[in-house]
Amino acid sequence: MTITITAFERSPDGGKGLARDTRVRWALEEAGLPYEVRLVSFRAMKEAAHLALNPFGQIPTYEEGDLALFETGAIVLHIAERHPGLFPADANARARAITWMFAALNTVELPILELVTVKLAEGDKPWKAARLPLVEDRVRARLNQLAARLGDGDWLDGGFSAGDLLMVSVLLRLRPSGLLNEFPSLDAYVARGEARPAYQRAFAAQLAINAAPSP
Amino acid sequence: MTITITAFERSPDGGKGLARDTRVRWALEEAGLPYEVRLVSFRAMKEAAHLALNPFGQIPTYEEGDLALFETGAIVLHIAERHPGLFPADANARARAITWMFAALNTVELPILELVTVKLAEGDKPWKAARLPLVEDRVRARLNQLAARLGDGDWLDGGFSAGDLLMVSVLLRLRPSGLLNEFPSLDAYVARGEARPAYQRAFAAQLAINAAPSP
């Protein structure tokens, strides 16, 4: 059955791979699944056809036969449950990998998205300069805890899993801020993720769209 | 095998049921599973024994034999996958229920937690009054989209699921703000969740701890 995902017609990051379709592409590449991409404009994302797929008007979405999903975490979980490459075989280890998926998207990404709000959505506000260090410290607190748990391991819990896929993807958002450089073990962890052939294929696929000349 | 979760020795909300152990208690009650609770103080949450269970020093955690999990979403998913009462039988409907779990914890809860930050963590900052309406509007935008999808349905996708359990739990945080009252269909949706016997048992169990006289 053909898998079709949606992605930005033009990603706001200009092809840095931070749009969430890259996370789903990466999961599909790890699982060795072919997929098609339907590009949507910012305008189309808020129209009825797309809202039927994702009521919050975001990308990515996932269609496979008569199944339609949204939410990156749910899509990656769906892929990981059905194909080898993203979850360990042991049931307890699999439950822990799912824990890391939620930890990435809730506990770790939350202050990172606050940082995006400070810089973009509220980048013109008079409180920007005073708020930025507060939010950066919230990010650092999470990174400290994450680095303590990772220790000198390659991945968060044994072999690479969908939990690492999402955690690396979340941490990648921090690279422009310089905060990741303060945590060498996490920086190396992210680099290990980026070095995976499946990530590189996913990154190249989104770049090919976003680096192309405007239509 | 005995299930043991952790909860605040004293919840910051004084027993309103907004601490995340209520979500796990609710899932356990829907599934009809007995469980034990280990209470942890704010100090103990940041010590090695608890950090071994949850590296981010939060509650709830979940222990069952040699399995230890954290992250409310992952714990609820673990329960829902293994016991009837929280997921539909159909595989596609189950994948959609998981989508709503992630939507609740990422897309909808994110601006709601920003609202908590405005009022609590940054409640003494000079920008509080100017930021509050901005963040409230981000919450309203999500509630508008959620209300549009819910329509006149009782639950988000057919029968009650773990997706509704988490969405209702997330929306409950809004009650003190008055924002929920602006969306009558969502207010009624939350009330339907609260009316479930399993929720009432979960709420009563956490209240019994938090309403007790200080030790």
CSV table of C-alpha atoms in Angstrom, one decimal:
chain,number,residue,atom,x,y,z
A,1,MET,CA,0.0,0.0,0.0
A,2,THR,CA,1.4,3.4,-0.9
A,3,ILE,CA,2.5,5.6,1.9
A,4,THR,CA,2.0,9.3,1.4
A,5,ILE,CA,3.2,12.0,3.7
A,6,THR,CA,2.8,15.8,3.5
A,7,ALA,CA,5.5,18.4,3.8
A,8,PHE,CA,5.9,22.1,3.5
A,9,GLU,CA,5.9,23.3,-0.1
A,10,ARG,CA,8.6,25.7,1.2
A,11,SER,CA,10.0,24.9,4.7
A,12,PRO,CA,10.5,28.0,6.9
A,13,ASP,CA,14.0,26.7,7.7
A,14,GLY,CA,15.0,26.8,4.0
A,15,GLY,CA,16.1,23.1,4.1
A,16,LYS,CA,17.9,22.7,7.4
A,17,GLY,CA,15.9,19.6,8.0
A,18,LEU,CA,14.1,20.9,11.1
A,19,ALA,CA,10.6,20.7,9.7
A,20,ARG,CA,8.8,17.6,11.2
A,21,ASP,CA,8.5,15.8,7.9
A,22,THR,CA,12.2,15.0,8.2
A,23,ARG,CA,11.5,13.0,11.3
A,24,VAL,CA,8.9,10.8,9.5
A,25,ARG,CA,11.2,10.5,6.4
A,26,TRP,CA,14.0,9.3,8.7
A,27,ALA,CA,11.7,6.7,10.3
A,28,LEU,CA,10.6,5.5,6.8
A,29,GLU,CA,14.2,5.3,5.7
A,30,GLU,CA,15.3,3.3,8.7
A,31,ALA,CA,12.4,0.9,8.0
A,32,GLY,CA,13.3,0.8,4.3
A,33,LEU,CA,9.8,1.9,3.2
A,34,PRO,CA,9.2,3.8,0.0
A,35,TYR,CA,6.9,6.8,0.3
A,36,GLU,CA,5.4,9.6,-1.7
A,37,VAL,CA,5.3,13.2,-0.6
A,38,ARG,CA,2.5,15.7,-1.2
A,39,LEU,CA,3.7,19.3,-0.7
A,40,VAL,CA,1.3,21.8,0.8
A,41,SER,CA,1.5,25.6,1.0
A,42,PHE,CA,0.9,27.6,4.1
A,43,ARG,CA,-2.5,28.6,2.7
A,44,ALA,CA,-3.5,25.0,1.9
A,45,MET,CA,-2.6,23.8,5.3
A,46,LYS,CA,-5.4,25.9,6.8
A,47,GLU,CA,-8.0,24.7,4.2
A,48,ALA,CA,-10.6,22.0,4.7
A,49,ALA,CA,-8.9,19.3,2.7
A,50,HIS,CA,-5.8,19.4,4.9
A,51,LEU,CA,-7.7,20.1,8.1
A,52,ALA,CA,-9.5,16.8,7.4
A,53,LEU,CA,-6.1,15.1,7.7
A,54,ASN,CA,-4.8,17.2,10.6
A,55,PRO,CA,-7.3,19.3,12.5
A,56,PHE,CA,-4.5,21.6,13.7
A,57,GLY,CA,-3.4,22.5,10.2
A,58,GLN,CA,0.2,21.2,10.4
A,59,ILE,CA,2.5,18.9,8.5
A,60,PRO,CA,3.4,16.0,8.4
A,61,THR,CA,0.4,13.8,7.8
A,62,TYR,CA,0.5,10.1,6.9
A,63,GLU,CA,-1.8,8.2,4.6
A,64,GLU,CA,-1.7,4.5,3.9
A,65,GLY,CA,-4.8,3.0,2.3
A,66,ASP,CA,-7.8,4.1,4.3
A,67,LEU,CA,-5.7,5.0,7.4
A,68,ALA,CA,-4.9,8.7,7.9
A,69,LEU,CA,-2.7,9.9,10.8
A,70,PHE,CA,-1.1,13.1,12.1
A,71,GLU,CA,1.3,13.9,14.9
A,72,THR,CA,4.9,13.0,14.1
A,73,GLY,CA,5.2,10.9,17.3
A,74,ALA,CA,2.2,8.8,16.4
A,75,ILE,CA,3.4,8.3,12.8
A,76,VAL,CA,6.9,7.3,13.9
A,77,LEU,CA,5.3,4.9,16.4
A,78,HIS,CA,3.0,3.4,13.8
A,79,ILE,CA,6.0,2.8,11.5
A,80,ALA,CA,8.2,1.4,14.3
A,81,GLU,CA,5.5,-1.0,15.5
A,82,ARG,CA,5.0,-2.5,12.1
A,83,HIS,CA,8.5,-2.7,10.6
A,84,PRO,CA,11.9,-3.8,11.9
A,85,GLY,CA,14.6,-1.2,12.5
A,86,LEU,CA,13.1,1.2,15.1
A,87,PHE,CA,12.2,-0.9,18.1
A,88,PRO,CA,14.0,-3.6,20.0
A,89,ALA,CA,12.5,-7.1,20.0
A,90,ASP,CA,12.2,-7.4,23.8
A,91,ALA,CA,8.8,-6.1,25.0
A,92,ASN,CA,10.2,-4.2,28.0
A,93,ALA,CA,13.0,-2.6,25.9
A,94,ARG,CA,10.3,-1.6,23.4
A,95,ALA,CA,8.2,0.1,26.2
A,96,ARG,CA,11.3,2.0,27.3
A,97,ALA,CA,12.0,3.1,23.7
A,98,ILE,CA,8.4,4.5,23.6
A,99,THR,CA,9.1,6.3,26.9
A,100,TRP,CA,12.0,8.1,25.2
A,101,MET,CA,9.8,9.0,22.3
A,102,PHE,CA,7.4,10.8,24.7
A,103,ALA,CA,10.3,12.3,26.7
A,104,ALA,CA,11.8,13.8,23.5
A,105,LEU,CA,8.5,15.3,22.3
A,106,ASN,CA,7.2,16.5,25.7
A,107,THR,CA,9.9,16.9,28.3
A,108,VAL,CA,12.9,17.9,26.2
A,109,GLU,CA,11.2,19.7,23.2
A,110,LEU,CA,9.0,21.8,25.4
A,111,PRO,CA,11.6,24.3,26.5
A,112,ILE,CA,13.3,24.2,23.1
A,113,LEU,CA,10.0,25.3,21.5
A,114,GLU,CA,9.8,28.1,24.1
A,115,LEU,CA,13.2,29.2,22.8
A,116,VAL,CA,11.7,29.3,19.3
A,117,THR,CA,8.9,31.4,20.6
A,118,VAL,CA,11.3,33.9,22.3
A,119,LYS,CA,13.2,34.4,19.1
A,120,LEU,CA,10.5,34.2,16.5
A,121,ALA,CA,6.9,34.7,17.6
A,122,GLU,CA,8.0,37.2,20.3
A,123,GLY,CA,11.2,38.3,18.6
A,124,ASP,CA,10.0,41.9,18.4
A,125,LYS,CA,8.8,42.1,22.0
A,126,PRO,CA,10.5,44.4,24.6
A,127,TRP,CA,10.9,41.4,27.0
A,128,LYS,CA,12.9,39.3,24.5
A,129,ALA,CA,16.3,40.1,25.9
A,130,ALA,CA,15.3,39.5,29.5
A,131,ARG,CA,13.4,36.3,28.8
A,132,LEU,CA,16.0,34.7,26.6
A,133,PRO,CA,18.4,33.7,29.4
A,134,LEU,CA,15.5,32.3,31.6
A,135,VAL,CA,14.4,30.0,28.8
A,136,GLU,CA,17.9,29.1,27.9
A,137,ASP,CA,18.4,28.0,31.5
A,138,ARG,CA,15.3,25.8,31.3
A,139,VAL,CA,16.8,24.1,28.2
A,140,ARG,CA,20.1,23.7,29.9
A,141,ALA,CA,18.4,22.0,32.9
A,142,ARG,CA,16.9,19.4,30.6
A,143,LEU,CA,20.2,18.9,28.7
A,144,ASN,CA,22.1,18.4,31.9
A,145,GLN,CA,19.6,15.7,33.0
A,146,LEU,CA,19.7,14.1,29.6
A,147,ALA,CA,23.5,14.1,29.4
A,148,ALA,CA,23.6,12.5,32.9
A,149,ARG,CA,21.4,9.7,31.7
A,150,LEU,CA,23.2,9.2,28.4
A,151,GLY,CA,26.5,8.9,30.1
A,152,ASP,CA,29.0,7.5,27.7
A,153,GLY,CA,26.5,5.4,25.8
A,154,ASP,CA,26.0,5.6,22.1
A,155,TRP,CA,22.2,5.7,22.4
A,156,LEU,CA,19.7,6.2,25.2
A,157,ASP,CA,18.9,2.6,26.0
A,158,GLY,CA,21.0,0.0,24.2
A,159,GLY,CA,20.7,0.1,20.4
A,160,PHE,CA,19.4,2.9,18.3
A,161,SER,CA,15.6,3.2,18.5
A,162,ALA,CA,12.7,5.4,17.5
A,163,GLY,CA,13.3,7.1,20.9
A,164,ASP,CA,16.8,8.2,19.7
A,165,LEU,CA,15.4,9.2,16.3
A,166,LEU,CA,13.0,11.7,18.0
A,167,MET,CA,15.5,12.8,20.7
A,168,VAL,CA,18.2,13.6,18.1
A,169,SER,CA,15.6,15.4,15.9
A,170,VAL,CA,14.5,17.5,18.8
A,171,LEU,CA,18.1,18.3,19.8
A,172,LEU,CA,19.0,19.3,16.3
A,173,ARG,CA,16.8,22.3,16.7
A,174,LEU,CA,19.3,23.6,19.2
A,175,ARG,CA,22.3,23.7,17.0
A,176,PRO,CA,21.8,27.3,15.8
A,177,SER,CA,21.5,28.5,19.4
A,178,GLY,CA,25.0,27.2,20.4
A,179,LEU,CA,23.5,25.5,23.4
A,180,LEU,CA,24.2,22.0,22.1
A,181,ASN,CA,27.9,22.9,22.0
A,182,GLU,CA,27.8,23.3,25.8
A,183,PHE,CA,27.1,19.6,26.1
A,184,PRO,CA,29.8,17.7,24.1
A,185,SER,CA,28.3,14.2,24.8
A,186,LEU,CA,24.9,15.3,23.5
A,187,ASP,CA,26.5,17.0,20.5
A,188,ALA,CA,28.3,13.7,19.7
A,189,TYR,CA,25.0,11.9,20.2
A,190,VAL,CA,23.3,14.1,17.7
A,191,ALA,CA,26.2,13.7,15.3
A,192,ARG,CA,25.8,9.9,15.5
A,193,GLY,CA,22.2,10.3,14.5
A,194,GLU,CA,23.0,12.6,11.6
A,195,ALA,CA,25.7,10.1,10.4
A,196,ARG,CA,23.1,7.3,9.9
A,197,PRO,CA,22.6,6.6,6.2
A,198,ALA,CA,18.8,6.7,6.8
A,199,TYR,CA,19.0,10.2,8.2
A,200,GLN,CA,21.2,11.3,5.4
A,201,ARG,CA,18.7,10.1,2.8
A,202,ALA,CA,15.9,11.8,4.7
A,203,PHE,CA,17.8,15.1,4.9
A,204,ALA,CA,18.8,15.0,1.3
A,205,ALA,CA,15.2,14.3,0.2
A,206,GLN,CA,13.8,17.4,2.1
A,207,LEU,CA,16.8,19.5,0.9
A,208,ALA,CA,16.1,18.7,-2.7
A,209,ILE,CA,12.7,20.3,-2.3
A,210,ASN,CA,13.7,23.3,-0.3
A,211,ALA,CA,16.9,24.1,-2.1
A,212,ALA,CA,15.2,24.0,-5.5
A,213,PRO,CA,14.6,27.4,-7.2
A,214,SER,CA,11.2,28.9,-6.3
A,215,PRO,CA,8.5,27.7,-8.8
B,1,MET,CA,2.8,-8.5,39.1
B,2,THR,CA,2.3,-5.5,41.4
B,3,ILE,CA,2.2,-2.1,39.7
B,4,THR,CA,3.7,0.7,41.6
B,5,ILE,CA,3.5,4.4,40.6
B,6,THR,CA,5.0,7.4,42.2
B,7,ALA,CA,3.1,10.6,43.1
B,8,PHE,CA,3.8,13.9,44.9
B,9,GLU,CA,3.9,13.5,48.7
B,10,ARG,CA,2.1,16.9,48.5
B,11,SER,CA,0.8,18.0,45.1
B,12,PRO,CA,1.4,21.7,44.3
B,13,ASP,CA,-2.3,21.9,43.3
B,14,GLY,CA,-3.5,20.8,46.7
B,15,GLY,CA,-5.6,18.0,45.3
B,16,LYS,CA,-7.2,19.4,42.2
B,17,GLY,CA,-6.2,16.3,40.3
B,18,LEU,CA,-3.9,18.2,37.9
B,19,ALA,CA,-0.7,16.4,38.9
B,20,ARG,CA,0.2,13.8,36.2
B,21,ASP,CA,-0.2,10.8,38.5
B,22,THR,CA,-4.0,11.4,38.1
B,23,ARG,CA,-3.7,10.6,34.4
B,24,VAL,CA,-2.0,7.3,35.2
B,25,ARG,CA,-4.4,6.4,38.0
B,26,TRP,CA,-7.3,7.1,35.6
B,27,ALA,CA,-5.8,4.7,33.0
B,28,LEU,CA,-5.3,2.0,35.6
B,29,GLU,CA,-8.9,2.5,36.8
B,30,GLU,CA,-10.3,2.2,33.3
B,31,ALA,CA,-8.3,-1.0,32.9
B,32,GLY,CA,-9.4,-2.3,36.3
B,33,LEU,CA,-5.9,-2.8,37.5
B,34,PRO,CA,-4.9,-2.5,41.2
B,35,TYR,CA,-1.9,-0.4,41.9
B,36,GLU,CA,0.3,0.8,44.7
B,37,VAL,CA,1.5,4.4,45.2
B,38,ARG,CA,4.9,5.5,46.5
B,39,LEU,CA,4.9,9.1,47.5
B,40,VAL,CA,8.0,11.2,46.9
B,41,SER,CA,8.9,14.6,48.3
B,42,PHE,CA,10.2,17.4,46.1
B,43,ARG,CA,13.7,16.8,47.5
B,44,ALA,CA,13.6,13.0,46.9
B,45,MET,CA,12.5,13.6,43.3
B,46,LYS,CA,15.9,15.1,42.6
B,47,GLU,CA,17.9,12.4,44.3
B,48,ALA,CA,19.6,9.4,42.8
B,49,ALA,CA,17.1,6.7,43.6
B,50,HIS,CA,14.3,8.6,41.8
B,51,LEU,CA,16.5,9.9,39.0
B,52,ALA,CA,17.2,6.2,38.2
B,53,LEU,CA,13.5,5.8,37.5
B,54,ASN,CA,13.0,9.2,35.8
B,55,PRO,CA,16.1,11.1,34.7
B,56,PHE,CA,14.2,14.3,34.6
B,57,GLY,CA,13.2,14.1,38.3
B,58,GLN,CA,9.4,14.1,37.8
B,59,ILE,CA,6.4,12.0,38.7
B,60,PRO,CA,4.7,9.7,37.8
B,61,THR,CA,6.9,6.7,37.3
B,62,TYR,CA,5.7,3.1,36.7
B,63,GLU,CA,7.2,-0.1,38.0
B,64,GLU,CA,6.0,-3.6,37.2
B,65,GLY,CA,8.4,-6.4,37.9
B,66,ASP,CA,11.7,-5.5,36.3
B,67,LEU,CA,10.1,-2.9,34.0
B,68,ALA,CA,10.5,0.7,34.9
B,69,LEU,CA,8.9,3.5,32.8
B,70,PHE,CA,8.4,7.2,33.0
B,71,GLU,CA,6.5,9.8,30.9
B,72,THR,CA,2.8,9.8,31.5
B,73,GLY,CA,2.0,9.2,27.8
B,74,ALA,CA,4.3,6.2,27.6
B,75,ILE,CA,2.8,4.7,30.8
B,76,VAL,CA,-0.8,5.2,29.6
B,77,LEU,CA,0.1,3.7,26.2
B,78,HIS,CA,1.7,0.7,28.0
B,79,ILE,CA,-1.4,0.1,30.0
B,80,ALA,CA,-3.7,0.6,27.0
B,81,GLU,CA,-1.8,-1.8,24.8
B,82,ARG,CA,-2.0,-4.6,27.4
B,83,HIS,CA,-5.5,-4.3,28.9
B,84,PRO,CA,-9.0,-3.7,27.4
B,85,GLY,CA,-10.8,-0.5,28.1
B,86,LEU,CA,-8.5,2.2,26.5
B,87,PHE,CA,-8.0,1.3,22.9
B,88,PRO,CA,-10.4,0.2,20.2
B,89,ALA,CA,-10.0,-3.3,18.8
B,90,ASP,CA,-9.6,-2.2,15.2
B,91,ALA,CA,-5.9,-1.5,14.3
B,92,ASN,CA,-6.5,1.7,12.3
B,93,ALA,CA,-8.8,3.1,15.1
B,94,ARG,CA,-6.1,2.2,17.6
B,95,ALA,CA,-3.5,4.1,15.6
B,96,ARG,CA,-5.8,7.1,15.5
B,97,ALA,CA,-6.3,6.9,19.3
B,98,ILE,CA,-2.5,7.0,19.6
B,99,THR,CA,-2.5,10.1,17.4
B,100,TRP,CA,-4.8,11.8,19.8
B,101,MET,CA,-2.6,10.9,22.7
B,102,PHE,CA,0.3,12.7,21.1
B,103,ALA,CA,-1.9,15.5,20.0
B,104,ALA,CA,-3.0,16.0,23.6
B,105,LEU,CA,0.5,16.0,25.1
B,106,ASN,CA,2.3,18.0,22.3
B,107,THR,CA,0.0,20.1,20.3
B,108,VAL,CA,-2.7,21.0,22.8
B,109,GLU,CA,-0.8,20.9,26.1
B,110,LEU,CA,2.1,23.0,24.8
B,111,PRO,CA,0.4,26.4,24.9
B,112,ILE,CA,-1.4,25.4,28.1
B,113,LEU,CA,1.9,24.9,29.8
B,114,GLU,CA,3.1,28.2,28.4
B,115,LEU,CA,0.1,29.7,30.2
B,116,VAL,CA,1.3,28.0,33.5
B,117,THR,CA,4.8,29.5,32.9
B,118,VAL,CA,3.3,33.0,32.4
B,119,LYS,CA,1.4,32.8,35.7
B,120,LEU,CA,3.8,30.8,37.9
B,121,ALA,CA,7.4,30.6,36.8
B,122,GLU,CA,7.3,34.2,35.4
B,123,GLY,CA,4.4,35.4,37.5
B,124,ASP,CA,6.6,38.1,39.1
B,125,LYS,CA,8.1,39.4,35.8
B,126,PRO,CA,7.3,42.8,34.4
B,127,TRP,CA,6.1,41.3,31.1
B,128,LYS,CA,3.5,39.1,32.6
B,129,ALA,CA,0.5,41.4,31.8
B,130,ALA,CA,1.6,42.0,28.2
B,131,ARG,CA,2.4,38.3,27.5
B,132,LEU,CA,-0.7,36.8,29.1
B,133,PRO,CA,-3.1,37.7,26.3
B,134,LEU,CA,-0.6,36.5,23.6
B,135,VAL,CA,-0.4,33.1,25.2
B,136,GLU,CA,-4.1,32.9,25.9
B,137,ASP,CA,-4.7,33.5,22.2
B,138,ARG,CA,-2.4,30.6,21.3
B,139,VAL,CA,-4.5,28.4,23.6
B,140,ARG,CA,-7.7,29.7,22.0
B,141,ALA,CA,-6.4,28.9,18.5
B,142,ARG,CA,-5.8,25.3,19.5
B,143,LEU,CA,-9.2,25.0,21.3
B,144,ASN,CA,-11.0,26.4,18.2
B,145,GLN,CA,-9.4,23.7,16.1
B,146,LEU,CA,-10.1,21.0,18.6
B,147,ALA,CA,-13.7,22.1,19.0
B,148,ALA,CA,-14.1,22.1,15.2
B,149,ARG,CA,-12.9,18.5,15.0
B,150,LEU,CA,-14.9,17.3,18.0
B,151,GLY,CA,-18.1,18.7,16.5
B,152,ASP,CA,-21.1,17.3,18.3
B,153,GLY,CA,-19.3,14.0,19.0
B,154,ASP,CA,-19.0,12.6,22.5
B,155,TRP,CA,-15.4,11.6,22.1
B,156,LEU,CA,-12.7,12.5,19.5
B,157,ASP,CA,-12.9,9.3,17.4
B,158,GLY,CA,-15.8,7.0,18.1
B,159,GLY,CA,-15.7,5.5,21.7
B,160,PHE,CA,-13.8,6.7,24.6
B,161,SER,CA,-10.0,6.0,24.3
B,162,ALA,CA,-6.7,6.7,25.9
B,163,GLY,CA,-6.6,9.7,23.5
B,164,ASP,CA,-9.6,11.2,25.2
B,165,LEU,CA,-8.2,10.3,28.6
B,166,LEU,CA,-5.2,12.5,27.9
B,167,MET,CA,-7.0,15.2,26.0
B,168,VAL,CA,-9.5,15.6,28.9
B,169,SER,CA,-6.7,15.6,31.4
B,170,VAL,CA,-4.9,18.4,29.5
B,171,LEU,CA,-8.0,20.5,29.1
B,172,LEU,CA,-8.7,20.2,32.8
B,173,ARG,CA,-5.7,22.4,33.4
B,174,LEU,CA,-7.5,25.2,31.8
B,175,ARG,CA,-10.5,25.3,34.1
B,176,PRO,CA,-9.1,27.8,36.6
B,177,SER,CA,-8.2,30.2,33.7
B,178,GLY,CA,-11.8,30.5,32.5
B,179,LEU,CA,-10.7,29.7,28.9
B,180,LEU,CA,-12.5,26.4,28.8
B,181,ASN,CA,-15.8,28.2,29.4
B,182,GLU,CA,-15.4,30.0,26.1
B,183,PHE,CA,-15.8,26.6,24.4
B,184,PRO,CA,-19.0,25.0,25.6
B,185,SER,CA,-18.6,21.8,23.5
B,186,LEU,CA,-15.1,21.3,25.0
B,187,ASP,CA,-16.3,22.1,28.5
B,188,ALA,CA,-19.0,19.4,28.1
B,189,TYR,CA,-16.4,17.0,26.7
B,190,VAL,CA,-14.2,17.5,29.8
B,191,ALA,CA,-17.3,17.0,32.0
B,192,ARG,CA,-18.0,13.7,30.2
B,193,GLY,CA,-14.5,12.6,31.1
B,194,GLU,CA,-14.8,13.7,34.7
B,195,ALA,CA,-18.1,11.8,35.0
B,196,ARG,CA,-16.6,8.5,34.2
B,197,PRO,CA,-16.4,6.3,37.3
B,198,ALA,CA,-12.8,5.5,36.6
B,199,TYR,CA,-11.9,9.2,36.7
B,200,GLN,CA,-13.8,9.7,39.9
B,201,ARG,CA,-12.0,6.9,41.6
B,202,ALA,CA,-8.6,8.3,40.4
B,203,PHE,CA,-9.5,11.8,41.5
B,204,ALA,CA,-10.7,10.6,44.9
B,205,ALA,CA,-7.5,8.6,45.4
B,206,GLN,CA,-5.2,11.5,44.8
B,207,LEU,CA,-7.4,13.8,46.9
B,208,ALA,CA,-7.3,11.4,49.8
B,209,ILE,CA,-3.5,12.0,49.9
B,210,ASN,CA,-3.5,15.7,49.2
B,211,ALA,CA,-6.4,16.7,51.4
B,212,ALA,CA,-5.0,14.9,54.4
B,213,PRO,CA,-3.6,16.9,57.2
B,214,SER,CA,0.2,17.6,56.8
B,215,PRO,CA,2.2,14.8,58.4
